[in-house]
PDB file of C-alpha atoms in Angstrom:
ATOM      1  CA  UNK A   5     -11.107   7.233 -13.465  1.00 57.00           C
ATOM      2  CA  UNK A   6     -10.052   8.558 -16.693  1.00 51.00           C
ATOM      3  CA  UNK A   7     -12.253  11.328 -17.454  1.00 46.00           C
ATOM      4  CA  UNK A   8     -11.654  15.062 -16.225  1.00 48.00           C
ATOM      5  CA  UNK A   9     -13.452  16.446 -13.434  1.00 47.00           C
ATOM      6  CA  UNK A  10     -15.623  18.539 -15.358  1.00 49.00           C
ATOM      7  CA  UNK A  11     -17.091  14.965 -17.287  1.00 42.00           C
ATOM      8  CA  UNK A  12     -17.184  12.609 -14.645  1.00 42.00           C
ATOM      9  CA  UNK A  13     -19.028  14.949 -12.021  1.00 44.00           C
ATOM     10  CA  UNK A  14     -21.053  13.861 -14.971  1.00 43.00           C
ATOM     11  CA  UNK A  15     -21.561  10.373 -13.120  1.00 41.00           C
ATOM     12  CA  UNK A  16     -20.136  10.310  -9.921  1.00 48.00           C
ATOM     13  CA  UNK A  17     -21.322  12.406  -7.490  1.00 51.00           C
ATOM     14  CA  UNK A  18     -19.753  14.426  -5.099  1.00 51.00           C
ATOM     15  CA  UNK A  19     -16.329  14.778  -7.028  1.00 75.00           C
ATOM     16  CA  UNK A  20     -13.858  14.801  -5.310  1.00 79.00           C
ATOM     17  CA  UNK A  21     -14.812  13.144  -2.001  1.00 90.00           C
ATOM     18  CA  UNK A  22     -15.935  15.453   1.238  1.00 93.00           C
ATOM     19  CA  UNK A  23     -13.039  13.437   3.332  1.00 95.00           C
ATOM     20  CA  UNK A  24      -9.848  14.083   3.489  1.00 96.00           C
ATOM     21  CA  UNK A  25      -6.598  13.646   5.607  1.00 96.00           C
ATOM     22  CA  UNK A  26      -6.480  11.049   8.182  1.00 97.00           C
ATOM     23  CA  UNK A  27     -10.125  11.154   9.174  1.00 98.00           C
ATOM     24  CA  UNK A  28      -9.183  10.292  12.800  1.00 98.00           C
ATOM     25  CA  UNK A  29     -11.485  13.006  13.900  1.00 98.00           C
ATOM     26  CA  UNK A  30     -13.855  12.016  11.529  1.00 98.00           C
ATOM     27  CA  UNK A  31     -14.508   8.645  12.680  1.00 99.00           C
ATOM     28  CA  UNK A  32     -14.834   9.491  16.104  1.00 98.00           C
ATOM     29  CA  UNK A  33     -17.521  12.292  15.425  1.00 99.00           C
ATOM     30  CA  UNK A  34     -19.355   9.710  13.530  1.00 99.00           C
ATOM     31  CA  UNK A  35     -19.527   6.932  16.102  1.00 98.00           C
ATOM     32  CA  UNK A  36     -16.834   4.631  15.034  1.00 99.00           C
ATOM     33  CA  UNK A  37     -14.359   3.084  16.922  1.00 98.00           C
ATOM     34  CA  UNK A  38     -10.759   2.135  16.323  1.00 96.00           C
ATOM     35  CA  UNK A  39      -9.331  -1.399  17.379  1.00 93.00           C
ATOM     36  CA  UNK A  40      -5.964  -1.114  15.617  1.00 78.00           C
ATOM     37  CA  UNK A  41      -4.505  -4.483  16.318  1.00 71.00           C
ATOM     38  CA  UNK A  42      -8.603  -6.278  16.765  1.00 68.00           C
ATOM     39  CA  UNK A  43      -7.359  -7.809  13.241  1.00 71.00           C
ATOM     40  CA  UNK A  44      -3.872  -8.310  12.994  1.00 82.00           C
ATOM     41  CA  UNK A  45      -4.290 -11.681  12.120  1.00 84.00           C
ATOM     42  CA  UNK A  46      -5.888 -11.009   8.694  1.00 87.00           C
ATOM     43  CA  UNK A  47      -2.567  -9.017   7.670  1.00 92.00           C
ATOM     44  CA  UNK A  48      -0.641 -11.978   7.526  1.00 95.00           C
ATOM     45  CA  UNK A  49      -0.989 -12.903   3.776  1.00 97.00           C
ATOM     46  CA  UNK A  50       1.458 -16.024   4.838  1.00 96.00           C
ATOM     47  CA  UNK A  51       1.194 -19.502   5.402  1.00 96.00           C
ATOM     48  CA  UNK A  52      -1.845 -20.935   7.954  1.00 94.00           C
ATOM     49  CA  UNK A  53      -3.346 -17.192   7.785  1.00 95.00           C
ATOM     50  CA  UNK A  54      -3.574 -15.831   3.304  1.00 97.00           C
ATOM     51  CA  UNK A  55      -1.508 -18.185   2.090  1.00 98.00           C
ATOM     52  CA  UNK A  56      -0.246 -15.800  -0.492  1.00 98.00           C
ATOM     53  CA  UNK A  57       3.439 -17.081  -0.351  1.00 98.00           C
ATOM     54  CA  UNK A  58       3.691 -17.837  -4.291  1.00 98.00           C
ATOM     55  CA  UNK A  59       1.211 -14.444  -5.266  1.00 99.00           C
ATOM     56  CA  UNK A  60       3.237 -12.323  -2.944  1.00 99.00           C
ATOM     57  CA  UNK A  61       7.043 -13.981  -3.904  1.00 98.00           C
ATOM     58  CA  UNK A  62       6.338 -13.002  -7.612  1.00 98.00           C
ATOM     59  CA  UNK A  63       4.945  -9.567  -6.566  1.00 98.00           C
ATOM     60  CA  UNK A  64       7.964  -8.654  -4.584  1.00 98.00           C
ATOM     61  CA  UNK A  65       6.315  -8.280  -1.243  1.00 98.00           C
ATOM     62  CA  UNK A  66       6.590  -9.367   1.881  1.00 96.00           C
ATOM     63  CA  UNK A  67       3.477 -11.412   3.656  1.00 97.00           C
ATOM     64  CA  UNK A  68       4.424 -10.652   7.181  1.00 96.00           C
ATOM     65  CA  UNK A  69       2.200  -8.213   8.971  1.00 94.00           C
ATOM     66  CA  UNK A  70       3.867  -5.221  11.073  1.00 92.00           C
ATOM     67  CA  UNK A  71       3.443  -7.056  14.237  1.00 88.00           C
ATOM     68  CA  UNK A  72       5.624 -10.245  12.740  1.00 90.00           C
ATOM     69  CA  UNK A  73       8.656  -7.328  11.402  1.00 92.00           C
ATOM     70  CA  UNK A  74       6.613  -6.911   7.754  1.00 94.00           C
ATOM     71  CA  UNK A  75       5.645  -4.111   5.740  1.00 94.00           C
ATOM     72  CA  UNK A  76       1.609  -4.969   5.979  1.00 96.00           C
ATOM     73  CA  UNK A  77      -0.565  -2.134   8.211  1.00 96.00           C
ATOM     74  CA  UNK A  78      -3.471  -3.238   9.731  1.00 96.00           C
ATOM     75  CA  UNK A  79      -6.540  -0.829  10.023  1.00 96.00           C
ATOM     76  CA  UNK A  80      -9.752  -2.065  11.649  1.00 96.00           C
ATOM     77  CA  UNK A  81     -12.643  -0.180  12.295  1.00 97.00           C
ATOM     78  CA  UNK A  82     -16.229  -0.700  13.509  1.00 98.00           C
ATOM     79  CA  UNK A  83     -19.275   1.747  14.419  1.00 99.00           C
ATOM     80  CA  UNK A  84     -20.454   1.063  17.572  1.00 98.00           C
ATOM     81  CA  UNK A  85     -18.927   1.361  20.976  1.00 97.00           C
ATOM     82  CA  UNK A  86     -17.159   4.862  19.969  1.00 98.00           C
ATOM     83  CA  UNK A  87     -16.095   7.615  22.131  1.00 97.00           C
ATOM     84  CA  UNK A  88     -19.278   9.614  20.504  1.00 98.00           C
ATOM     85  CA  UNK A  89     -21.477   7.140  21.897  1.00 98.00           C
ATOM     86  CA  UNK A  90     -23.785   8.875  24.324  1.00 98.00           C
ATOM     87  CA  UNK A  91     -23.251   7.724  27.705  1.00 97.00           C
ATOM     88  CA  UNK A  92     -26.917   6.202  30.575  1.00 95.00           C
ATOM     89  CA  UNK A  93     -27.513   7.854  33.131  1.00 94.00           C
ATOM     90  CA  UNK A  94     -25.273   5.801  34.911  1.00 95.00           C
ATOM     91  CA  UNK A  95     -22.120   7.249  32.699  1.00 94.00           C
ATOM     92  CA  UNK A  96     -21.919   3.472  31.226  1.00 96.00           C
ATOM     93  CA  UNK A  97     -22.002   2.910  27.314  1.00 96.00           C
ATOM     94  CA  UNK A  98     -24.960   1.223  26.806  1.00 97.00           C
ATOM     95  CA  UNK A  99     -25.812  -2.357  25.258  1.00 97.00           C
ATOM     96  CA  UNK A 100     -25.219  -2.129  21.533  1.00 97.00           C
ATOM     97  CA  UNK A 101     -28.561  -2.458  20.463  1.00 96.00           C
ATOM     98  CA  UNK A 102     -29.256   1.077  22.381  1.00 97.00           C
ATOM     99  CA  UNK A 103     -26.009   2.873  21.175  1.00 98.00           C
ATOM    100  CA  UNK A 104     -26.610   6.101  19.573  1.00 99.00           C
ATOM    101  CA  UNK A 105     -24.241   9.198  19.073  1.00 99.00           C
ATOM    102  CA  UNK A 106     -25.349  13.268  18.016  1.00 99.00           C
ATOM    103  CA  UNK A 107     -23.776  15.196  15.133  1.00 99.00           C
ATOM    104  CA  UNK A 108     -24.925  18.485  13.932  1.00 98.00           C
ATOM    105  CA  UNK A 109     -28.378  18.016  16.871  1.00 98.00           C
ATOM    106  CA  UNK A 110     -29.578  14.907  14.925  1.00 98.00           C
ATOM    107  CA  UNK A 111     -28.879  12.148  17.213  1.00 98.00           C
ATOM    108  CA  UNK A 112     -28.067   8.527  14.955  1.00 99.00           C
ATOM    109  CA  UNK A 113     -28.355   4.474  15.719  1.00 98.00           C
ATOM    110  CA  UNK A 114     -25.110   2.941  15.855  1.00 99.00           C
ATOM    111  CA  UNK A 115     -25.114   0.637  12.609  1.00 99.00           C
ATOM    112  CA  UNK A 116     -22.612  -2.352  13.524  1.00 98.00           C
ATOM    113  CA  UNK A 117     -20.566  -2.236  11.099  1.00 98.00           C
ATOM    114  CA  UNK A 118     -17.141  -2.485  10.314  1.00 97.00           C
ATOM    115  CA  UNK A 119     -13.961  -2.357   8.123  1.00 96.00           C
ATOM    116  CA  UNK A 120     -10.804  -4.128   7.714  1.00 96.00           C
ATOM    117  CA  UNK A 121      -8.192  -2.797   5.507  1.00 96.00           C
ATOM    118  CA  UNK A 122      -4.513  -3.588   5.106  1.00 97.00           C
ATOM    119  CA  UNK A 123      -1.450  -1.084   3.185  1.00 98.00           C
ATOM    120  CA  UNK A 124       1.785  -1.904   2.604  1.00 98.00           C
ATOM    121  CA  UNK A 125       3.577   1.462   1.321  1.00 97.00           C
ATOM    122  CA  UNK A 126       6.834   0.344   0.194  1.00 96.00           C
ATOM    123  CA  UNK A 127       4.906  -2.051  -2.305  1.00 98.00           C
ATOM    124  CA  UNK A 128       2.333   0.474  -3.248  1.00 98.00           C
ATOM    125  CA  UNK A 129      -1.007  -1.862  -2.491  1.00 99.00           C
ATOM    126  CA  UNK A 130      -4.266  -1.607  -0.219  1.00 99.00           C
ATOM    127  CA  UNK A 131      -6.305  -4.488   0.580  1.00 98.00           C
ATOM    128  CA  UNK A 132      -9.839  -4.843   1.146  1.00 98.00           C
ATOM    129  CA  UNK A 133      -9.760  -6.749   3.884  1.00 96.00           C
ATOM    130  CA  UNK A 134     -13.644  -7.446   5.527  1.00 94.00           C
ATOM    131  CA  UNK A 135     -16.646  -5.595   5.279  1.00 96.00           C
ATOM    132  CA  UNK A 136     -20.037  -4.773   6.499  1.00 96.00           C
ATOM    133  CA  UNK A 137     -21.302  -1.295   4.864  1.00 96.00           C
ATOM    134  CA  UNK A 138     -23.468   0.233   7.180  1.00 98.00           C
ATOM    135  CA  UNK A 139     -26.772  -0.122   5.058  1.00 98.00           C
ATOM    136  CA  UNK A 140     -26.530  -3.968   5.833  1.00 97.00           C
ATOM    137  CA  UNK A 141     -25.242  -3.880   9.667  1.00 98.00           C
ATOM    138  CA  UNK A 142     -28.154  -1.377  10.216  1.00 98.00           C
ATOM    139  CA  UNK A 143     -30.423  -3.567   8.653  1.00 98.00           C
ATOM    140  CA  UNK A 144     -29.314  -6.708  10.545  1.00 97.00           C
ATOM    141  CA  UNK A 145     -29.119  -4.915  14.032  1.00 97.00           C
ATOM    142  CA  UNK A 146     -32.340  -2.773  13.843  1.00 98.00           C
ATOM    143  CA  UNK A 147     -34.449  -6.351  12.308  1.00 97.00           C
ATOM    144  CA  UNK A 148     -34.840  -4.614   8.837  1.00 98.00           C
ATOM    145  CA  UNK A 149     -36.377  -6.161   6.044  1.00 97.00           C
ATOM    146  CA  UNK A 150     -33.273  -5.210   3.951  1.00 96.00           C
ATOM    147  CA  UNK A 151     -30.228  -2.602   3.278  1.00 96.00           C
ATOM    148  CA  UNK A 152     -33.093  -1.020   0.390  1.00 97.00           C
ATOM    149  CA  UNK A 153     -35.054  -0.323   4.005  1.00 98.00           C
ATOM    150  CA  UNK A 154     -32.326   1.576   5.372  1.00 98.00           C
ATOM    151  CA  UNK A 155     -32.759   5.200   4.417  1.00 98.00           C
ATOM    152  CA  UNK A 156     -29.242   7.342   3.696  1.00 97.00           C
ATOM    153  CA  UNK A 157     -30.138   9.758   6.406  1.00 98.00           C
ATOM    154  CA  UNK A 158     -30.217   7.251   9.412  1.00 98.00           C
ATOM    155  CA  UNK A 159     -26.782   6.120   8.512  1.00 98.00           C
ATOM    156  CA  UNK A 160     -23.082   8.250   9.483  1.00 99.00           C
ATOM    157  CA  UNK A 161     -22.020  10.474   6.399  1.00 98.00           C
ATOM    158  CA  UNK A 162     -18.893   8.937   6.486  1.00 98.00           C
ATOM    159  CA  UNK A 163     -19.961   5.431   5.041  1.00 96.00           C
ATOM    160  CA  UNK A 164     -18.137   4.282   2.171  1.00 95.00           C
ATOM    161  CA  UNK A 165     -15.359   1.567   2.478  1.00 96.00           C
ATOM    162  CA  UNK A 166     -13.177   3.485  -0.137  1.00 96.00           C
ATOM    163  CA  UNK A 167     -13.264   6.595   2.040  1.00 97.00           C
ATOM    164  CA  UNK A 168     -12.424   5.002   5.156  1.00 98.00           C
ATOM    165  CA  UNK A 169      -9.698   3.460   2.932  1.00 98.00           C
ATOM    166  CA  UNK A 170      -8.275   7.160   1.971  1.00 98.00           C
ATOM    167  CA  UNK A 171      -8.202   8.033   5.979  1.00 98.00           C
ATOM    168  CA  UNK A 172      -5.907   4.810   6.450  1.00 98.00           C
ATOM    169  CA  UNK A 173      -4.296   5.647   3.317  1.00 98.00           C
ATOM    170  CA  UNK A 174      -3.203   8.547   4.562  1.00 98.00           C
ATOM    171  CA  UNK A 175      -1.537   7.500   7.590  1.00 97.00           C
ATOM    172  CA  UNK A 176       0.376   4.428   6.246  1.00 97.00           C
ATOM    173  CA  UNK A 177       1.459   6.775   3.063  1.00 97.00           C
ATOM    174  CA  UNK A 178       1.587  10.436   4.369  1.00 94.00           C
ATOM    175  CA  UNK A 179       5.246  10.467   2.854  1.00 93.00           C
ATOM    176  CA  UNK A 180       4.374   9.419  -0.829  1.00 94.00           C
ATOM    177  CA  UNK A 181       0.960   9.528  -0.923  1.00 95.00           C
ATOM    178  CA  UNK A 182       0.971   8.918  -4.979  1.00 95.00           C
ATOM    179  CA  UNK A 183       2.771   5.567  -4.450  1.00 97.00           C
ATOM    180  CA  UNK A 184      -0.600   3.178  -5.469  1.00 98.00           C
ATOM    181  CA  UNK A 185       0.297   0.310  -7.977  1.00 98.00           C
ATOM    182  CA  UNK A 186      -2.358  -2.275  -6.616  1.00 99.00           C
ATOM    183  CA  UNK A 187      -5.761  -2.509  -5.081  1.00 99.00           C
ATOM    184  CA  UNK A 188      -6.481  -6.012  -3.396  1.00 99.00           C
ATOM    185  CA  UNK A 189     -10.271  -7.296  -2.669  1.00 98.00           C
ATOM    186  CA  UNK A 190      -9.536 -10.726  -0.580  1.00 98.00           C
ATOM    187  CA  UNK A 191     -11.596 -13.215   0.575  1.00 97.00           C
ATOM    188  CA  UNK A 192     -14.196 -12.734  -1.671  1.00 98.00           C
ATOM    189  CA  UNK A 193     -18.098 -14.199  -0.969  1.00 97.00           C
ATOM    190  CA  UNK A 194     -20.430 -12.068  -2.140  1.00 96.00           C
ATOM    191  CA  UNK A 195     -22.892 -13.712  -3.955  1.00 97.00           C
ATOM    192  CA  UNK A 196     -22.835 -11.207  -7.085  1.00 97.00           C
ATOM    193  CA  UNK A 197     -18.814 -11.052  -7.465  1.00 98.00           C
ATOM    194  CA  UNK A 198     -18.845 -15.037  -7.556  1.00 98.00           C
ATOM    195  CA  UNK A 199     -21.094 -15.019 -10.287  1.00 98.00           C
ATOM    196  CA  UNK A 200     -19.362 -12.625 -12.257  1.00 98.00           C
ATOM    197  CA  UNK A 201     -15.971 -14.181 -11.458  1.00 98.00           C
ATOM    198  CA  UNK A 202     -17.434 -17.145 -13.013  1.00 98.00           C
ATOM    199  CA  UNK A 203     -18.812 -15.412 -16.157  1.00 97.00           C
ATOM    200  CA  UNK A 204     -15.824 -13.816 -16.929  1.00 97.00           C
ATOM    201  CA  UNK A 205     -13.815 -16.855 -17.190  1.00 98.00           C
ATOM    202  CA  UNK A 206     -16.970 -18.320 -19.290  1.00 97.00           C
ATOM    203  CA  UNK A 207     -16.761 -15.599 -21.678  1.00 95.00           C
ATOM    204  CA  UNK A 208     -13.395 -14.008 -22.021  1.00 96.00           C
ATOM    205  CA  UNK A 209     -11.849 -13.748 -25.483  1.00 95.00           C
ATOM    206  CA  UNK A 210      -8.808 -16.136 -25.755  1.00 94.00           C
ATOM    207  CA  UNK A 211      -5.933 -15.188 -27.123  1.00 90.00           C
ATOM    208  CA  UNK A 212      -4.635 -18.185 -30.250  1.00 93.00           C
ATOM    209  CA  UNK A 213      -3.398 -20.891 -28.254  1.00 93.00           C
ATOM    210  CA  UNK A 214      -5.172 -20.564 -24.523  1.00 92.00           C
ATOM    211  CA  UNK A 215      -6.960 -22.996 -22.859  1.00 95.00           C
ATOM    212  CA  UNK A 216      -9.829 -21.595 -21.091  1.00 96.00           C
ATOM    213  CA  UNK A 217      -9.596 -22.161 -17.046  1.00 96.00           C
ATOM    214  CA  UNK A 218     -12.518 -24.265 -15.845  1.00 94.00           C
ATOM    215  CA  UNK A 219     -12.435 -22.171 -12.388  1.00 97.00           C
ATOM    216  CA  UNK A 220     -10.197 -19.709 -10.771  1.00 98.00           C
ATOM    217  CA  UNK A 221      -6.649 -20.736 -10.296  1.00 98.00           C
ATOM    218  CA  UNK A 222      -3.681 -20.421  -7.956  1.00 98.00           C
ATOM    219  CA  UNK A 223      -1.261 -17.788  -9.011  1.00 98.00           C
ATOM    220  CA  UNK A 224      -0.841 -16.289 -11.932  1.00 98.00           C
ATOM    221  CA  UNK A 225      -4.397 -17.008 -11.880  1.00 98.00           C
ATOM    222  CA  UNK A 226      -6.371 -15.276 -14.880  1.00 98.00           C
ATOM    223  CA  UNK A 227      -5.723 -11.037 -15.706  1.00 97.00           C
ATOM    224  CA  UNK A 228      -8.030  -9.377 -17.877  1.00 97.00           C
ATOM    225  CA  UNK A 229      -6.792  -6.608 -19.789  1.00 96.00           C
ATOM    226  CA  UNK A 230      -9.994  -3.653 -18.802  1.00 94.00           C
ATOM    227  CA  UNK A 231     -10.583  -3.416 -22.511  1.00 93.00           C
ATOM    228  CA  UNK A 232     -12.290  -7.203 -21.585  1.00 95.00           C
ATOM    229  CA  UNK A 233     -15.996  -7.019 -20.870  1.00 95.00           C
ATOM    230  CA  UNK A 234     -14.601  -9.314 -18.232  1.00 96.00           C
ATOM    231  CA  UNK A 235     -12.276  -6.968 -16.797  1.00 96.00           C
ATOM    232  CA  UNK A 236     -15.333  -3.506 -16.492  1.00 96.00           C
ATOM    233  CA  UNK A 237     -17.828  -6.333 -14.927  1.00 97.00           C
ATOM    234  CA  UNK A 238     -15.801  -6.982 -11.813  1.00 98.00           C
ATOM    235  CA  UNK A 239     -14.603  -3.437 -11.528  1.00 96.00           C
ATOM    236  CA  UNK A 240     -17.804  -2.467 -11.350  1.00 96.00           C
ATOM    237  CA  UNK A 241     -18.708  -5.449  -8.886  1.00 97.00           C
ATOM    238  CA  UNK A 242     -19.453  -5.116  -4.903  1.00 96.00           C
ATOM    239  CA  UNK A 243     -15.711  -6.237  -4.634  1.00 97.00           C
ATOM    240  CA  UNK A 244     -14.787  -3.568  -7.400  1.00 97.00           C
ATOM    241  CA  UNK A 245     -16.335  -0.634  -6.962  1.00 95.00           C
ATOM    242  CA  UNK A 246     -14.195   0.729  -3.605  1.00 95.00           C
ATOM    243  CA  UNK A 247     -10.890   0.455  -5.972  1.00 96.00           C
ATOM    244  CA  UNK A 248     -12.739   2.900  -8.658  1.00 94.00           C
ATOM    245  CA  UNK A 249     -14.355   5.102  -6.241  1.00 94.00           C
ATOM    246  CA  UNK A 250     -10.680   4.758  -4.355  1.00 96.00           C
ATOM    247  CA  UNK A 251      -8.893   6.589  -7.273  1.00 95.00           C
ATOM    248  CA  UNK A 252     -11.640   8.549  -8.636  1.00 93.00           C
ATOM    249  CA  UNK A 253     -12.847  10.924  -6.284  1.00 93.00           C
ATOM    250  CA  UNK A 254      -8.875  11.600  -4.744  1.00 93.00           C
ATOM    251  CA  UNK A 255      -7.611  12.578  -8.193  1.00 91.00           C
ATOM    252  CA  UNK A 256      -5.891  15.755  -6.893  1.00 90.00           C
ATOM    253  CA  UNK A 257      -4.289  14.100  -3.929  1.00 92.00           C
ATOM    254  CA  UNK A 258      -2.959  11.077  -5.985  1.00 93.00           C
ATOM    255  CA  UNK A 259      -1.261  12.926  -8.448  1.00 89.00           C
ATOM    256  CA  UNK A 260      -3.693  13.269 -11.268  1.00 84.00           C
ATOM    257  CA  UNK A 261      -6.065  10.143 -13.073  1.00 87.00           C
ATOM    258  CA  UNK A 262      -5.056   6.754 -11.998  1.00 92.00           C
ATOM    259  CA  UNK A 263      -6.495   4.470 -13.942  1.00 93.00           C
ATOM    260  CA  UNK A 264      -6.972   0.035 -13.224  1.00 96.00           C
ATOM    261  CA  UNK A 265      -5.416  -1.444 -16.216  1.00 96.00           C
ATOM    262  CA  UNK A 266      -6.036  -4.635 -15.719  1.00 97.00           C
ATOM    263  CA  UNK A 267      -7.812  -7.344 -13.200  1.00 98.00           C
ATOM    264  CA  UNK A 268      -6.392 -10.373 -12.060  1.00 99.00           C
ATOM    265  CA  UNK A 269      -8.307 -13.487 -10.351  1.00 99.00           C
ATOM    266  CA  UNK A 270      -6.675 -15.746  -8.616  1.00 99.00           C
ATOM    267  CA  UNK A 271      -6.680 -17.539  -5.135  1.00 98.00           C
ATOM    268  CA  UNK A 272      -4.105 -19.006  -2.614  1.00 98.00           C
ATOM    269  CA  UNK A 273      -2.087 -21.408  -2.265  1.00 98.00           C
ATOM    270  CA  UNK A 274      -4.139 -23.695  -0.461  1.00 97.00           C
ATOM    271  CA  UNK A 275      -8.022 -22.599   0.487  1.00 95.00           C
ATOM    272  CA  UNK A 276     -10.825 -21.614  -2.770  1.00 95.00           C
ATOM    273  CA  UNK A 277     -11.908 -18.355  -2.065  1.00 97.00           C
ATOM    274  CA  UNK A 278     -10.996 -16.543  -5.230  1.00 99.00           C
ATOM    275  CA  UNK A 279      -9.124 -12.677  -5.113  1.00 99.00           C
ATOM    276  CA  UNK A 280      -9.183  -9.448  -6.864  1.00 99.00           C
ATOM    277  CA  UNK A 281      -6.429  -7.411  -7.935  1.00 99.00           C
ATOM    278  CA  UNK A 282      -7.453  -4.134  -9.501  1.00 99.00           C
ATOM    279  CA  UNK A 283      -3.635  -3.637 -11.202  1.00 98.00           C
ATOM    280  CA  UNK A 284      -3.090   0.773 -10.897  1.00 98.00           C
ATOM    281  CA  UNK A 285      -1.378   2.739 -12.966  1.00 96.00           C
ATOM    282  CA  UNK A 286      -0.961   6.637 -14.120  1.00 92.00           C
ATOM    283  CA  UNK A 287      -3.038   7.917 -17.024  1.00 82.00           C
ATOM    284  CA  UNK A 288      -1.202  10.295 -19.528  1.00 70.00           C
ATOM    285  CA  UNK A 289      -3.455  13.634 -20.499  1.00 62.00           C
ATOM    286  CA  UNK A 290      -5.795  12.819 -23.271  1.00 59.00           C
ATOM    287  CA  UNK A 291      -8.334  14.803 -25.200  1.00 53.00           C
ATOM    288  CA  UNK A 292     -10.948  15.593 -22.738  1.00 45.00           C
ATOM    289  CA  UNK A 293     -14.669  15.589 -22.806  1.00 41.00           C
ATOM    290  CA  UNK A 294     -15.411  15.547 -26.635  1.00 37.00           C
ATOM    291  CA  UNK A 295     -13.718  12.159 -26.458  1.00 35.00           C
ATOM    292  CA  UNK A 296     -15.338  10.712 -23.678  1.00 36.00           C
ATOM    293  CA  UNK A 297     -19.103  11.706 -24.852  1.00 38.00           C
ATOM    294  CA  UNK A 298     -18.724  10.459 -27.973  1.00 36.00           C
ATOM    295  CA  UNK A 299     -17.443   7.157 -26.646  1.00 33.00           C
ATOM    296  CA  UNK A 300     -20.076   7.055 -24.140  1.00 34.00           C
ATOM    297  CA  UNK A 301     -22.248   7.002 -26.976  1.00 35.00           C
ATOM    298  CA  UNK A 302     -21.336   3.813 -28.775  1.00 32.00           C
ATOM    299  CA  UNK A 303     -22.704   0.508 -28.372  1.00 32.00           C
ATOM    300  CA  UNK A 304     -20.689  -2.343 -27.224  1.00 32.00           C
ATOM    301  CA  UNK A 305     -17.133  -1.924 -25.368  1.00 33.00           C
ATOM    302  CA  UNK A 306     -14.580   0.014 -26.739  1.00 33.00           C
ATOM    303  CA  UNK A 307     -12.015  -2.594 -28.550  1.00 29.00           C
ATOM    304  CA  UNK A 308      -8.673  -0.886 -26.699  1.00 30.00           C
ATOM    305  CA  UNK A 309      -7.879   1.075 -24.111  1.00 28.00           C
ATOM    306  CA  UNK A 310      -5.384   3.502 -25.425  1.00 29.00           C
ATOM    307  CA  UNK A 311      -2.948   5.076 -22.447  1.00 31.00           C
ATOM    308  CA  UNK A 312      -2.617   8.190 -24.930  1.00 26.00           C
ATOM    309  CA  UNK A 313      -6.199   8.995 -24.764  1.00 29.00           C
ATOM    310  CA  UNK A 314      -8.948   9.593 -22.380  1.00 29.00           C
ATOM    311  CA  UNK A 315     -11.947   6.031 -22.664  1.00 30.00           C
ATOM    312  CA  UNK A 316     -15.157   7.460 -21.890  1.00 30.00           C
ATOM    313  CA  UNK A 317     -16.284   4.499 -22.496  1.00 29.00           C
ATOM    314  CA  UNK A 318     -14.665   2.845 -19.945  1.00 33.00           C
ATOM    315  CA  UNK A 319     -15.760   5.450 -17.510  1.00 28.00           C
ATOM    316  CA  UNK A 320     -19.224   4.899 -17.618  1.00 29.00           C
ATOM    317  CA  UNK A 321     -18.902   0.852 -18.581  1.00 28.00           C
ATOM    318  CA  UNK A 322     -16.953  -0.146 -15.239  1.00 31.00           C
ATOM    319  CA  UNK A 323     -19.332   1.338 -13.607  1.00 31.00           C
ATOM    320  CA  UNK A 324     -17.354   2.879 -10.459  1.00 32.00           C
ATOM    321  CA  UNK A 325     -19.127   6.218 -11.217  1.00 29.00           C
ATOM    322  CA  UNK A 326     -22.564   5.002 -10.843  1.00 32.00           C
ATOM    323  CA  UNK A 327     -22.170   2.854  -8.233  1.00 31.00           C
ATOM    324  CA  UNK A 328     -23.883   3.584  -4.193  1.00 33.00           C
ATOM    325  CA  UNK A 329     -21.386   2.734  -1.791  1.00 32.00           C
TER     326      UNK A 329
END
């Protein structure tokens, strides 16, 4: 996220993302169906739903979805029953297990993957709410041993949640694409991420007089500066990689380098499922690739992330430049 394109290309392929614009045509082409109001309940962050009243009040954000007069726009897309799905001899859409579509002369099966996002343009906030990746969905619906048994060429080219999020961001924030300040990962259930959260709370360095939390706490939760191993691990977690890709692969459209300055983990006013908040800031220009390569050769974590410079170690340790989405 902090490296110039020619340096970042060493660690992230492709850079930038080949997907741009609102992606309405591309989603249709690759077998998706959009259901704009399908999961509007997930875009209500107030009582009876996410229960994030305290956090949103502190952040100056409205908890309501647009259907209730609020600012949180909901987007839901599924990889099944799309307009590109081939009809049977009777002209009808087949059962989902038998659905196929053709792109470039190649026939693909639908995966039954899905992605649900929310966007608050005024607050510059993006919420990753619910997702089943194409690889995991295909393994389940096709009866395969696991996602590792799914070959990449069997899947839609437009597959990553960060790319799909970019299409919806273009729709909701077309007047000000640059204005992104917060990326949330919501209602976390991924076991790897939960283990990383527990490890982060157990091991992050305490400030003088600070007590170590015994569990994920309600807002304001626990915040890790990105210079901490804890923050880097969470950014590289299954629930964090999309945030890094979203910023790293759309630098030009976002007006230059954006970076994650800190990571907050917290739980809602009621409920136990944790949330991650990645705080986004502009990164001033730095000295470039020489600094990146020098710091990536060091052991350990760069003790400070300084806005005046490009922290190449940070680029590597965040994992977002190496993770597959």
